[in-house]
PDB file of C-alpha atoms and ligand atoms in Angstrom:
ATOM      1  CA  UNK A  18      10.766  -0.398 -27.716  1.00 42.00           C
ATOM      2  CA  UNK A  19       9.452   2.923 -26.461  1.00 46.00           C
ATOM      3  CA  UNK A  20       8.018   3.111 -23.028  1.00 53.00           C
ATOM      4  CA  UNK A  21       4.404   3.989 -23.646  1.00 53.00           C
ATOM      5  CA  UNK A  22       2.063   5.562 -21.135  1.00 60.00           C
ATOM      6  CA  UNK A  23       0.894   2.288 -19.740  1.00 86.00           C
ATOM      7  CA  UNK A  24       1.456   3.360 -16.158  1.00 96.00           C
ATOM      8  CA  UNK A  25      -1.048   5.675 -14.476  1.00 98.00           C
ATOM      9  CA  UNK A  26      -0.315   7.729 -11.392  1.00 98.00           C
ATOM     10  CA  UNK A  27      -2.819   9.681  -9.298  1.00 98.00           C
ATOM     11  CA  UNK A  28      -1.969  13.303  -8.656  1.00 97.00           C
ATOM     12  CA  UNK A  29      -3.875  16.343  -7.536  1.00 95.00           C
ATOM     13  CA  UNK A  30      -4.591  18.751  -4.777  1.00 95.00           C
ATOM     14  CA  UNK A  31      -7.103  16.436  -3.102  1.00 95.00           C
ATOM     15  CA  UNK A  32      -4.386  13.843  -2.410  1.00 95.00           C
ATOM     16  CA  UNK A  33      -2.072  16.530  -1.044  1.00 94.00           C
ATOM     17  CA  UNK A  34      -4.412  17.218   1.854  1.00 95.00           C
ATOM     18  CA  UNK A  35      -3.878  13.857   3.553  1.00 96.00           C
ATOM     19  CA  UNK A  36      -1.178  14.352   6.156  1.00 94.00           C
ATOM     20  CA  UNK A  37      -0.598  15.896   9.545  1.00 93.00           C
ATOM     21  CA  UNK A  38       0.987  19.229  10.409  1.00 83.00           C
ATOM     22  CA  UNK A  39       3.076  20.449  13.332  1.00 80.00           C
ATOM     23  CA  UNK A  40       6.159  18.338  12.708  1.00 87.00           C
ATOM     24  CA  UNK A  41       4.221  15.067  12.521  1.00 92.00           C
ATOM     25  CA  UNK A  42       6.303  12.419  10.676  1.00 92.00           C
ATOM     26  CA  UNK A  43       3.464  11.879   8.170  1.00 94.00           C
ATOM     27  CA  UNK A  44       3.645  15.456   6.885  1.00 92.00           C
ATOM     28  CA  UNK A  45       1.999  17.088   3.894  1.00 91.00           C
ATOM     29  CA  UNK A  46       5.235  17.270   1.910  1.00 93.00           C
ATOM     30  CA  UNK A  47       5.644  13.564   1.057  1.00 96.00           C
ATOM     31  CA  UNK A  48       3.763  13.715  -2.239  1.00 96.00           C
ATOM     32  CA  UNK A  49       5.898  16.655  -3.384  1.00 96.00           C
ATOM     33  CA  UNK A  50       9.074  14.722  -2.560  1.00 97.00           C
ATOM     34  CA  UNK A  51       7.760  11.970  -4.826  1.00 98.00           C
ATOM     35  CA  UNK A  52       6.928  14.246  -7.775  1.00 98.00           C
ATOM     36  CA  UNK A  53      10.241  16.107  -7.405  1.00 98.00           C
ATOM     37  CA  UNK A  54      12.076  12.802  -7.824  1.00 98.00           C
ATOM     38  CA  UNK A  55       9.785  11.783 -10.718  1.00 98.00           C
ATOM     39  CA  UNK A  56      10.665  15.067 -12.409  1.00 98.00           C
ATOM     40  CA  UNK A  57      14.384  14.700 -11.717  1.00 98.00           C
ATOM     41  CA  UNK A  58      14.355  11.269 -13.397  1.00 98.00           C
ATOM     42  CA  UNK A  59      12.162  12.422 -16.303  1.00 97.00           C
ATOM     43  CA  UNK A  60       9.544   9.886 -15.305  1.00 97.00           C
ATOM     44  CA  UNK A  61       6.728  12.380 -14.794  1.00 96.00           C
ATOM     45  CA  UNK A  62       6.019  12.830 -18.509  1.00 94.00           C
ATOM     46  CA  UNK A  63       6.143   9.065 -19.152  1.00 96.00           C
ATOM     47  CA  UNK A  64       3.106   8.293 -17.014  1.00 97.00           C
ATOM     48  CA  UNK A  65      -0.562   9.059 -17.451  1.00 96.00           C
ATOM     49  CA  UNK A  66      -1.745  11.334 -14.640  1.00 97.00           C
ATOM     50  CA  UNK A  67      -5.183  10.628 -13.171  1.00 97.00           C
ATOM     51  CA  UNK A  68      -7.299  12.847 -10.936  1.00 98.00           C
ATOM     52  CA  UNK A  69      -7.997  11.699  -7.365  1.00 98.00           C
ATOM     53  CA  UNK A  70     -11.514  10.401  -6.726  1.00 98.00           C
ATOM     54  CA  UNK A  71     -13.431  10.712  -3.440  1.00 98.00           C
ATOM     55  CA  UNK A  72     -14.826   7.490  -1.994  1.00 98.00           C
ATOM     56  CA  UNK A  73     -18.523   7.317  -1.178  1.00 98.00           C
ATOM     57  CA  UNK A  74     -19.653   6.543   2.366  1.00 98.00           C
ATOM     58  CA  UNK A  75     -21.053   3.292   0.937  1.00 98.00           C
ATOM     59  CA  UNK A  76     -17.579   2.316  -0.286  1.00 98.00           C
ATOM     60  CA  UNK A  77     -15.979   3.230   3.074  1.00 98.00           C
ATOM     61  CA  UNK A  78     -18.659   1.050   4.690  1.00 98.00           C
ATOM     62  CA  UNK A  79     -17.459  -2.000   2.789  1.00 98.00           C
ATOM     63  CA  UNK A  80     -14.558  -2.185   5.275  1.00 98.00           C
ATOM     64  CA  UNK A  81     -15.292   0.308   8.084  1.00 98.00           C
ATOM     65  CA  UNK A  82     -18.166   0.249  10.556  1.00 98.00           C
ATOM     66  CA  UNK A  83     -20.730   3.075  10.365  1.00 98.00           C
ATOM     67  CA  UNK A  84     -19.996   4.372  13.896  1.00 98.00           C
ATOM     68  CA  UNK A  85     -16.342   4.913  13.040  1.00 98.00           C
ATOM     69  CA  UNK A  86     -17.108   6.625   9.710  1.00 98.00           C
ATOM     70  CA  UNK A  87     -19.475   8.975  11.596  1.00 98.00           C
ATOM     71  CA  UNK A  88     -16.832   9.662  14.220  1.00 97.00           C
ATOM     72  CA  UNK A  89     -14.244  10.668  11.603  1.00 97.00           C
ATOM     73  CA  UNK A  90     -16.841  12.953  10.006  1.00 97.00           C
ATOM     74  CA  UNK A  91     -17.640  14.622  13.352  1.00 96.00           C
ATOM     75  CA  UNK A  92     -13.995  15.091  14.351  1.00 96.00           C
ATOM     76  CA  UNK A  93     -13.204  16.364  10.861  1.00 96.00           C
ATOM     77  CA  UNK A  94     -15.861  19.073  11.163  1.00 96.00           C
ATOM     78  CA  UNK A  95     -14.594  20.036  14.625  1.00 94.00           C
ATOM     79  CA  UNK A  96     -11.006  19.953  13.437  1.00 93.00           C
ATOM     80  CA  UNK A  97      -9.670  18.382  16.601  1.00 89.00           C
ATOM     81  CA  UNK A  98      -9.483  15.230  18.673  1.00 89.00           C
ATOM     82  CA  UNK A  99      -7.588  11.965  18.346  1.00 90.00           C
ATOM     83  CA  UNK A 100      -8.763   9.197  16.043  1.00 92.00           C
ATOM     84  CA  UNK A 101      -6.696   6.552  17.830  1.00 88.00           C
ATOM     85  CA  UNK A 102      -4.566   6.425  20.971  1.00 81.00           C
ATOM     86  CA  UNK A 103      -2.330   9.302  19.951  1.00 80.00           C
ATOM     87  CA  UNK A 104      -0.586   8.893  16.572  1.00 88.00           C
ATOM     88  CA  UNK A 105      -3.452   9.982  14.367  1.00 92.00           C
ATOM     89  CA  UNK A 106      -4.908  13.412  15.180  1.00 91.00           C
ATOM     90  CA  UNK A 107      -8.009  14.796  13.460  1.00 94.00           C
ATOM     91  CA  UNK A 108      -7.865  18.083  11.549  1.00 94.00           C
ATOM     92  CA  UNK A 109     -10.432  20.056   9.587  1.00 95.00           C
ATOM     93  CA  UNK A 110     -11.134  18.173   6.388  1.00 96.00           C
ATOM     94  CA  UNK A 111      -9.454  14.919   7.385  1.00 97.00           C
ATOM     95  CA  UNK A 112     -12.609  13.000   6.465  1.00 98.00           C
ATOM     96  CA  UNK A 113     -12.571  14.251   2.871  1.00 98.00           C
ATOM     97  CA  UNK A 114      -8.776  13.891   2.587  1.00 98.00           C
ATOM     98  CA  UNK A 115      -8.903  10.276   3.790  1.00 98.00           C
ATOM     99  CA  UNK A 116     -11.907   9.526   1.574  1.00 98.00           C
ATOM    100  CA  UNK A 117      -9.943  10.791  -1.469  1.00 98.00           C
ATOM    101  CA  UNK A 118      -7.129   8.379  -0.657  1.00 98.00           C
ATOM    102  CA  UNK A 119      -9.570   5.452  -0.525  1.00 98.00           C
ATOM    103  CA  UNK A 120     -11.484   6.599  -3.602  1.00 98.00           C
ATOM    104  CA  UNK A 121      -8.303   6.877  -5.652  1.00 98.00           C
ATOM    105  CA  UNK A 122      -7.168   3.334  -4.817  1.00 98.00           C
ATOM    106  CA  UNK A 123     -10.679   2.048  -5.563  1.00 98.00           C
ATOM    107  CA  UNK A 124     -10.720   3.984  -8.860  1.00 98.00           C
ATOM    108  CA  UNK A 125      -7.357   2.439  -9.790  1.00 98.00           C
ATOM    109  CA  UNK A 126      -8.747  -1.032  -9.092  1.00 98.00           C
ATOM    110  CA  UNK A 127     -11.868  -0.405 -11.228  1.00 98.00           C
ATOM    111  CA  UNK A 128      -9.824   1.024 -14.109  1.00 97.00           C
ATOM    112  CA  UNK A 129      -7.395  -1.902 -14.097  1.00 97.00           C
ATOM    113  CA  UNK A 130     -10.256  -4.422 -13.909  1.00 97.00           C
ATOM    114  CA  UNK A 131     -11.998  -2.680 -16.826  1.00 96.00           C
ATOM    115  CA  UNK A 132      -8.783  -2.658 -18.892  1.00 94.00           C
ATOM    116  CA  UNK A 133      -8.721   1.135 -19.023  1.00 94.00           C
ATOM    117  CA  UNK A 134      -5.381   1.195 -17.271  1.00 94.00           C
ATOM    118  CA  UNK A 135      -2.618  -1.397 -17.272  1.00 92.00           C
ATOM    119  CA  UNK A 136      -0.575  -0.606 -14.153  1.00 98.00           C
ATOM    120  CA  UNK A 137      -1.438   2.068 -11.605  1.00 98.00           C
ATOM    121  CA  UNK A 138       0.205   3.776  -8.636  1.00 98.00           C
ATOM    122  CA  UNK A 139      -1.474   5.809  -5.899  1.00 98.00           C
ATOM    123  CA  UNK A 140       0.978   7.815  -3.774  1.00 98.00           C
ATOM    124  CA  UNK A 141      -0.073   8.504  -0.142  1.00 97.00           C
ATOM    125  CA  UNK A 142      -2.407   5.484  -0.254  1.00 98.00           C
ATOM    126  CA  UNK A 143      -1.524   2.148   1.343  1.00 98.00           C
ATOM    127  CA  UNK A 144      -2.839   3.200   4.768  1.00 98.00           C
ATOM    128  CA  UNK A 145      -2.413  -0.331   6.045  1.00 98.00           C
ATOM    129  CA  UNK A 146      -2.913   0.189   9.788  1.00 98.00           C
ATOM    130  CA  UNK A 147      -6.502   1.469   9.531  1.00 98.00           C
ATOM    131  CA  UNK A 148      -8.888  -0.946  11.245  1.00 98.00           C
ATOM    132  CA  UNK A 149     -12.625  -1.407  10.587  1.00 98.00           C
ATOM    133  CA  UNK A 150     -13.480   0.490  13.791  1.00 97.00           C
ATOM    134  CA  UNK A 151     -10.501   2.741  14.464  1.00 97.00           C
ATOM    135  CA  UNK A 152      -7.610   4.706  13.014  1.00 96.00           C
ATOM    136  CA  UNK A 153      -4.076   3.589  13.844  1.00 96.00           C
ATOM    137  CA  UNK A 154      -0.522   4.535  12.920  1.00 96.00           C
ATOM    138  CA  UNK A 155      -1.373   7.642  10.826  1.00 96.00           C
ATOM    139  CA  UNK A 156      -4.017   5.690   8.883  1.00 97.00           C
ATOM    140  CA  UNK A 157      -7.598   6.999   9.040  1.00 97.00           C
ATOM    141  CA  UNK A 158      -9.332   4.865   6.394  1.00 98.00           C
ATOM    142  CA  UNK A 159      -7.859   1.674   4.964  1.00 98.00           C
ATOM    143  CA  UNK A 160      -7.864   2.115   1.181  1.00 98.00           C
ATOM    144  CA  UNK A 161      -6.498  -1.380   0.496  1.00 99.00           C
ATOM    145  CA  UNK A 162      -9.117  -2.940   2.775  1.00 98.00           C
ATOM    146  CA  UNK A 163     -11.890  -1.240   0.791  1.00 99.00           C
ATOM    147  CA  UNK A 164     -10.200  -2.114  -2.533  1.00 99.00           C
ATOM    148  CA  UNK A 165     -10.041  -5.800  -1.618  1.00 99.00           C
ATOM    149  CA  UNK A 166     -13.757  -5.779  -0.755  1.00 98.00           C
ATOM    150  CA  UNK A 167     -14.465  -4.216  -4.163  1.00 98.00           C
ATOM    151  CA  UNK A 168     -12.444  -6.937  -5.916  1.00 98.00           C
ATOM    152  CA  UNK A 169     -14.312  -9.624  -3.977  1.00 98.00           C
ATOM    153  CA  UNK A 170     -17.835  -8.205  -4.155  1.00 98.00           C
ATOM    154  CA  UNK A 171     -17.962  -6.396  -7.512  1.00 98.00           C
ATOM    155  CA  UNK A 172     -15.673  -8.659  -9.529  1.00 98.00           C
ATOM    156  CA  UNK A 173     -15.978 -11.974  -7.696  1.00 98.00           C
ATOM    157  CA  UNK A 174     -12.233 -12.558  -7.571  1.00 98.00           C
ATOM    158  CA  UNK A 175     -11.169 -15.573  -5.534  1.00 98.00           C
ATOM    159  CA  UNK A 176      -7.420 -15.011  -5.263  1.00 98.00           C
ATOM    160  CA  UNK A 177      -6.300 -11.443  -4.567  1.00 99.00           C
ATOM    161  CA  UNK A 178      -2.628 -10.995  -3.713  1.00 99.00           C
ATOM    162  CA  UNK A 179      -1.884  -8.288  -1.142  1.00 99.00           C
ATOM    163  CA  UNK A 180       1.895  -7.841  -0.952  1.00 99.00           C
ATOM    164  CA  UNK A 181       3.354  -5.433   1.590  1.00 99.00           C
ATOM    165  CA  UNK A 182       7.037  -4.425   1.798  1.00 98.00           C
ATOM    166  CA  UNK A 183       6.512  -1.461   4.165  1.00 98.00           C
ATOM    167  CA  UNK A 184       8.835  -1.661   7.202  1.00 98.00           C
ATOM    168  CA  UNK A 185       5.764  -2.103   9.420  1.00 98.00           C
ATOM    169  CA  UNK A 186       3.424  -5.097   9.479  1.00 98.00           C
ATOM    170  CA  UNK A 187       0.194  -4.546   7.545  1.00 98.00           C
ATOM    171  CA  UNK A 188      -1.995  -5.413  10.508  1.00 98.00           C
ATOM    172  CA  UNK A 189      -5.007  -3.565   9.060  1.00 98.00           C
ATOM    173  CA  UNK A 190      -5.067  -6.063   6.202  1.00 98.00           C
ATOM    174  CA  UNK A 191      -3.762  -9.142   7.973  1.00 98.00           C
ATOM    175  CA  UNK A 192      -6.246  -9.335  10.876  1.00 98.00           C
ATOM    176  CA  UNK A 193      -9.467  -8.294   9.098  1.00 98.00           C
ATOM    177  CA  UNK A 194      -8.743 -10.819   6.291  1.00 98.00           C
ATOM    178  CA  UNK A 195      -7.044 -13.455   8.442  1.00 98.00           C
ATOM    179  CA  UNK A 196      -9.736 -16.065   7.756  1.00 98.00           C
ATOM    180  CA  UNK A 197     -10.596 -14.910   4.225  1.00 98.00           C
ATOM    181  CA  UNK A 198      -9.321 -17.521   1.747  1.00 98.00           C
ATOM    182  CA  UNK A 199      -9.609 -15.051  -1.140  1.00 98.00           C
ATOM    183  CA  UNK A 200      -6.813 -12.848   0.202  1.00 98.00           C
ATOM    184  CA  UNK A 201      -3.338 -14.218  -0.539  1.00 98.00           C
ATOM    185  CA  UNK A 202      -1.252 -12.154   1.863  1.00 98.00           C
ATOM    186  CA  UNK A 203       2.547 -11.716   1.829  1.00 99.00           C
ATOM    187  CA  UNK A 204       4.337  -9.239   4.060  1.00 98.00           C
ATOM    188  CA  UNK A 205       8.052  -8.588   4.696  1.00 99.00           C
ATOM    189  CA  UNK A 206       8.585  -6.165   7.590  1.00 98.00           C
ATOM    190  CA  UNK A 207      10.711  -5.347  10.611  1.00 98.00           C
ATOM    191  CA  UNK A 208      10.228  -7.895  13.391  1.00 98.00           C
ATOM    192  CA  UNK A 209       7.308  -6.912  15.634  1.00 98.00           C
ATOM    193  CA  UNK A 210       9.483  -7.257  18.741  1.00 98.00           C
ATOM    194  CA  UNK A 211      11.319  -4.119  17.639  1.00 98.00           C
ATOM    195  CA  UNK A 212       8.691  -1.977  15.959  1.00 98.00           C
ATOM    196  CA  UNK A 213       5.060  -0.929  15.650  1.00 97.00           C
ATOM    197  CA  UNK A 214       2.523  -2.573  15.430  1.00 98.00           C
ATOM    198  CA  UNK A 215       4.207  -5.425  17.314  1.00 97.00           C
ATOM    199  CA  UNK A 216       2.673  -8.127  15.109  1.00 98.00           C
ATOM    200  CA  UNK A 217       3.301 -10.122  11.938  1.00 98.00           C
ATOM    201  CA  UNK A 218       5.170 -13.091  13.334  1.00 98.00           C
ATOM    202  CA  UNK A 219       6.051 -16.085  11.187  1.00 98.00           C
ATOM    203  CA  UNK A 220       3.498 -18.325  12.903  1.00 98.00           C
ATOM    204  CA  UNK A 221       0.706 -15.971  11.777  1.00 98.00           C
ATOM    205  CA  UNK A 222      -0.287 -17.888   8.657  1.00 98.00           C
ATOM    206  CA  UNK A 223      -4.029 -17.181   8.599  1.00 98.00           C
ATOM    207  CA  UNK A 224      -6.955 -18.788  10.356  1.00 98.00           C
ATOM    208  CA  UNK A 225      -9.836 -21.060   9.388  1.00 98.00           C
ATOM    209  CA  UNK A 226     -10.314 -21.101   5.630  1.00 98.00           C
ATOM    210  CA  UNK A 227      -7.558 -18.513   5.292  1.00 98.00           C
ATOM    211  CA  UNK A 228      -4.969 -20.780   6.887  1.00 98.00           C
ATOM    212  CA  UNK A 229      -1.849 -21.255   4.755  1.00 98.00           C
ATOM    213  CA  UNK A 230      -2.764 -18.310   2.540  1.00 98.00           C
ATOM    214  CA  UNK A 231      -0.852 -15.697   4.547  1.00 98.00           C
ATOM    215  CA  UNK A 232       2.897 -15.292   4.734  1.00 98.00           C
ATOM    216  CA  UNK A 233       4.495 -13.069   7.381  1.00 98.00           C
ATOM    217  CA  UNK A 234       8.263 -12.701   7.076  1.00 98.00           C
ATOM    218  CA  UNK A 235       9.812 -10.547   9.817  1.00 98.00           C
ATOM    219  CA  UNK A 236      13.376  -9.246   9.466  1.00 98.00           C
ATOM    220  CA  UNK A 237      15.702  -8.203  12.256  1.00 98.00           C
ATOM    221  CA  UNK A 238      16.678  -4.534  12.623  1.00 98.00           C
ATOM    222  CA  UNK A 239      19.542  -3.518  10.289  1.00 98.00           C
ATOM    223  CA  UNK A 240      18.574  -6.125   7.698  1.00 98.00           C
ATOM    224  CA  UNK A 241      19.740  -5.093   4.239  1.00 98.00           C
ATOM    225  CA  UNK A 242      18.929  -5.934   0.605  1.00 98.00           C
ATOM    226  CA  UNK A 243      20.579  -9.321   1.015  1.00 98.00           C
ATOM    227  CA  UNK A 244      18.118 -10.430   3.714  1.00 98.00           C
ATOM    228  CA  UNK A 245      15.214  -8.829   1.876  1.00 98.00           C
ATOM    229  CA  UNK A 246      16.012 -10.676  -1.359  1.00 98.00           C
ATOM    230  CA  UNK A 247      16.233 -14.027   0.430  1.00 98.00           C
ATOM    231  CA  UNK A 248      12.757 -13.411   1.845  1.00 98.00           C
ATOM    232  CA  UNK A 249      11.537 -12.135  -1.504  1.00 98.00           C
ATOM    233  CA  UNK A 250      12.301 -15.519  -3.120  1.00 98.00           C
ATOM    234  CA  UNK A 251       9.867 -17.057  -0.623  1.00 98.00           C
ATOM    235  CA  UNK A 252       7.212 -14.462  -1.447  1.00 98.00           C
ATOM    236  CA  UNK A 253       7.625 -15.122  -5.153  1.00 98.00           C
ATOM    237  CA  UNK A 254       7.331 -18.886  -4.726  1.00 98.00           C
ATOM    238  CA  UNK A 255       4.294 -18.478  -2.491  1.00 98.00           C
ATOM    239  CA  UNK A 256       2.519 -16.186  -4.972  1.00 98.00           C
ATOM    240  CA  UNK A 257       3.332 -18.353  -7.983  1.00 98.00           C
ATOM    241  CA  UNK A 258       1.832 -21.264  -6.079  1.00 98.00           C
ATOM    242  CA  UNK A 259      -1.452 -19.422  -5.538  1.00 98.00           C
ATOM    243  CA  UNK A 260      -1.691 -17.850  -9.012  1.00 98.00           C
ATOM    244  CA  UNK A 261      -3.371 -14.599  -7.960  1.00 98.00           C
ATOM    245  CA  UNK A 262      -5.945 -12.918 -10.205  1.00 98.00           C
ATOM    246  CA  UNK A 263      -4.965  -9.425  -9.056  1.00 98.00           C
ATOM    247  CA  UNK A 264      -1.859  -7.970  -7.375  1.00 98.00           C
ATOM    248  CA  UNK A 265      -2.086  -5.138  -4.854  1.00 98.00           C
ATOM    249  CA  UNK A 266       1.360  -3.915  -3.765  1.00 98.00           C
ATOM    250  CA  UNK A 267       2.029  -1.719  -0.735  1.00 98.00           C
ATOM    251  CA  UNK A 268       5.530  -0.325  -1.362  1.00 98.00           C
ATOM    252  CA  UNK A 269       6.265   1.670   1.807  1.00 98.00           C
ATOM    253  CA  UNK A 270       9.581   3.543   1.660  1.00 98.00           C
ATOM    254  CA  UNK A 271      10.363   3.204   5.359  1.00 98.00           C
ATOM    255  CA  UNK A 272      12.483   0.073   4.839  1.00 98.00           C
ATOM    256  CA  UNK A 273      15.201   2.203   3.240  1.00 98.00           C
ATOM    257  CA  UNK A 274      18.227   2.984   5.416  1.00 98.00           C
ATOM    258  CA  UNK A 275      17.837   6.196   7.392  1.00 98.00           C
ATOM    259  CA  UNK A 276      14.096   6.141   8.008  1.00 98.00           C
ATOM    260  CA  UNK A 277      13.376   7.754  11.390  1.00 98.00           C
ATOM    261  CA  UNK A 278      10.587   5.274  12.275  1.00 97.00           C
ATOM    262  CA  UNK A 279      12.209   1.967  11.319  1.00 98.00           C
ATOM    263  CA  UNK A 280      15.570   0.251  11.517  1.00 98.00           C
ATOM    264  CA  UNK A 281      15.919  -1.596   8.208  1.00 98.00           C
ATOM    265  CA  UNK A 282      18.733  -0.870   5.759  1.00 98.00           C
ATOM    266  CA  UNK A 283      17.376  -1.604   2.283  1.00 98.00           C
ATOM    267  CA  UNK A 284      18.315   0.355  -0.826  1.00 98.00           C
ATOM    268  CA  UNK A 285      15.794   1.084  -3.611  1.00 98.00           C
ATOM    269  CA  UNK A 286      17.048  -2.140  -5.247  1.00 98.00           C
ATOM    270  CA  UNK A 287      14.617  -3.925  -2.912  1.00 98.00           C
ATOM    271  CA  UNK A 288      11.702  -1.920  -4.338  1.00 98.00           C
ATOM    272  CA  UNK A 289      12.896  -2.509  -7.895  1.00 98.00           C
ATOM    273  CA  UNK A 290      13.129  -6.260  -7.369  1.00 98.00           C
ATOM    274  CA  UNK A 291       9.711  -6.493  -5.719  1.00 98.00           C
ATOM    275  CA  UNK A 292       7.985  -4.322  -8.337  1.00 98.00           C
ATOM    276  CA  UNK A 293       9.524  -6.142 -11.314  1.00 98.00           C
ATOM    277  CA  UNK A 294       8.759  -9.510  -9.828  1.00 98.00           C
ATOM    278  CA  UNK A 295       5.131  -8.549  -9.073  1.00 98.00           C
ATOM    279  CA  UNK A 296       4.702  -7.289 -12.646  1.00 98.00           C
ATOM    280  CA  UNK A 297       5.943 -10.682 -13.872  1.00 98.00           C
ATOM    281  CA  UNK A 298       3.517 -12.473 -11.548  1.00 98.00           C
ATOM    282  CA  UNK A 299       0.639 -10.221 -12.624  1.00 98.00           C
ATOM    283  CA  UNK A 300       1.437 -10.848 -16.307  1.00 97.00           C
ATOM    284  CA  UNK A 301       1.688 -14.594 -15.798  1.00 98.00           C
ATOM    285  CA  UNK A 302      -1.361 -15.206 -13.629  1.00 98.00           C
ATOM    286  CA  UNK A 303      -3.497 -12.069 -13.410  1.00 98.00           C
ATOM    287  CA  UNK A 304      -3.857 -10.727 -16.971  1.00 97.00           C
ATOM    288  CA  UNK A 305      -1.325  -8.070 -15.988  1.00 97.00           C
ATOM    289  CA  UNK A 306      -3.517  -6.494 -13.305  1.00 98.00           C
ATOM    290  CA  UNK A 307      -1.433  -4.644 -10.725  1.00 98.00           C
ATOM    291  CA  UNK A 308      -1.989  -1.588  -8.524  1.00 98.00           C
ATOM    292  CA  UNK A 309       0.678  -0.210  -6.176  1.00 99.00           C
ATOM    293  CA  UNK A 310       0.092   2.140  -3.253  1.00 98.00           C
ATOM    294  CA  UNK A 311       2.765   4.282  -1.619  1.00 98.00           C
ATOM    295  CA  UNK A 312       2.583   3.294   2.056  1.00 98.00           C
ATOM    296  CA  UNK A 313       4.868   4.672   4.756  1.00 98.00           C
ATOM    297  CA  UNK A 314       8.228   6.392   4.567  1.00 98.00           C
ATOM    298  CA  UNK A 315       9.291   9.324   6.734  1.00 97.00           C
ATOM    299  CA  UNK A 316      12.561  10.392   5.167  1.00 98.00           C
ATOM    300  CA  UNK A 317      11.509  12.593   2.247  1.00 97.00           C
ATOM    301  CA  UNK A 318      14.422  11.697  -0.035  1.00 98.00           C
ATOM    302  CA  UNK A 319      13.722   8.000   0.547  1.00 98.00           C
ATOM    303  CA  UNK A 320      10.023   8.436  -0.235  1.00 98.00           C
ATOM    304  CA  UNK A 321      10.931   9.940  -3.616  1.00 98.00           C
ATOM    305  CA  UNK A 322      13.541   7.307  -4.355  1.00 98.00           C
ATOM    306  CA  UNK A 323      11.470   4.253  -3.387  1.00 98.00           C
ATOM    307  CA  UNK A 324       8.252   5.280  -5.123  1.00 98.00           C
ATOM    308  CA  UNK A 325       9.963   6.566  -8.304  1.00 98.00           C
ATOM    309  CA  UNK A 326      11.861   3.286  -8.483  1.00 98.00           C
ATOM    310  CA  UNK A 327       8.565   1.375  -8.418  1.00 98.00           C
ATOM    311  CA  UNK A 328       7.232   3.569 -11.262  1.00 98.00           C
ATOM    312  CA  UNK A 329      10.427   3.012 -13.230  1.00 98.00           C
ATOM    313  CA  UNK A 330      10.104  -0.760 -12.735  1.00 98.00           C
ATOM    314  CA  UNK A 331       6.426  -0.633 -13.788  1.00 98.00           C
ATOM    315  CA  UNK A 332       7.447   1.232 -16.966  1.00 97.00           C
ATOM    316  CA  UNK A 333      10.216  -1.173 -17.883  1.00 95.00           C
ATOM    317  CA  UNK A 334       8.786  -4.558 -16.850  1.00 95.00           C
ATOM    318  CA  UNK A 335       7.669  -6.577 -19.891  1.00 92.00           C
ATOM    319  CA  UNK A 336       3.955  -6.671 -20.633  1.00 89.00           C
TER     320      UNK A 336
HETATM  321 ZN1   ZN B 411       5.511   1.801   7.724  1.00 61.38          ZN
END
């Protein structure tokens, strides 16, 4: 069987502008590291390339409050200032750059829902620390937060799986959707006692109507593939139990050994296992609908390896 172009990846200058200069760990070179690795593995010509799309203010407002959107716009025009307590500086054009990240994830969701695209990947997206009223941890706007609102409001989905294997807890998805029963949340990350954002403990299982629909699985520093795979079995069981109608995967590369901002020791085998398993779950319960977003990762070689491995798994997983 030939691997057809059933996987779409967003690429373009607009996505390359999201990042911070001056030696910031979230630099502007991450997307190039990804495409270099795609090219090295001959994966680049096997995918369909899609142009980035800029989100409208109305779409940003599905998740973010108007005052914060205005603030980002103002700081972006000035080209200076901090959008949070220090990790996320403004620069000229940051508003547009961040809006392109959101718009591309939202476009991927629409295309998959409309059967125009089977499986999609948005590098640079997966800005999972962005809160409704503030930036945090290098994340200006929360593309997955907006995408989930689109799936709820435009498509009426009742069970949306958000699955996050970034080394850091996805607090920007967990807390805003903590009591939302439509968001089936699963997150494996480094224990919050040892890393930003100091949350995501096992007892955090959702609140109110969302209770029991969230799974937080912290791992100790230096955990390897073995520990990850044990946790992954729990994620898989949990998701199969809820039969999601859509799968949104945040596949941060910072869990790989050597990342400067985390202390986990996975290999790309962790990303392969998660991506294959989520494709299986999407095929079984969700008419195949799956979108992955890049997430964190601050060692450039690791970013390329982790994300290209997810693409490879998307190309080879049965559909
Ligand atoms: Zn991270």
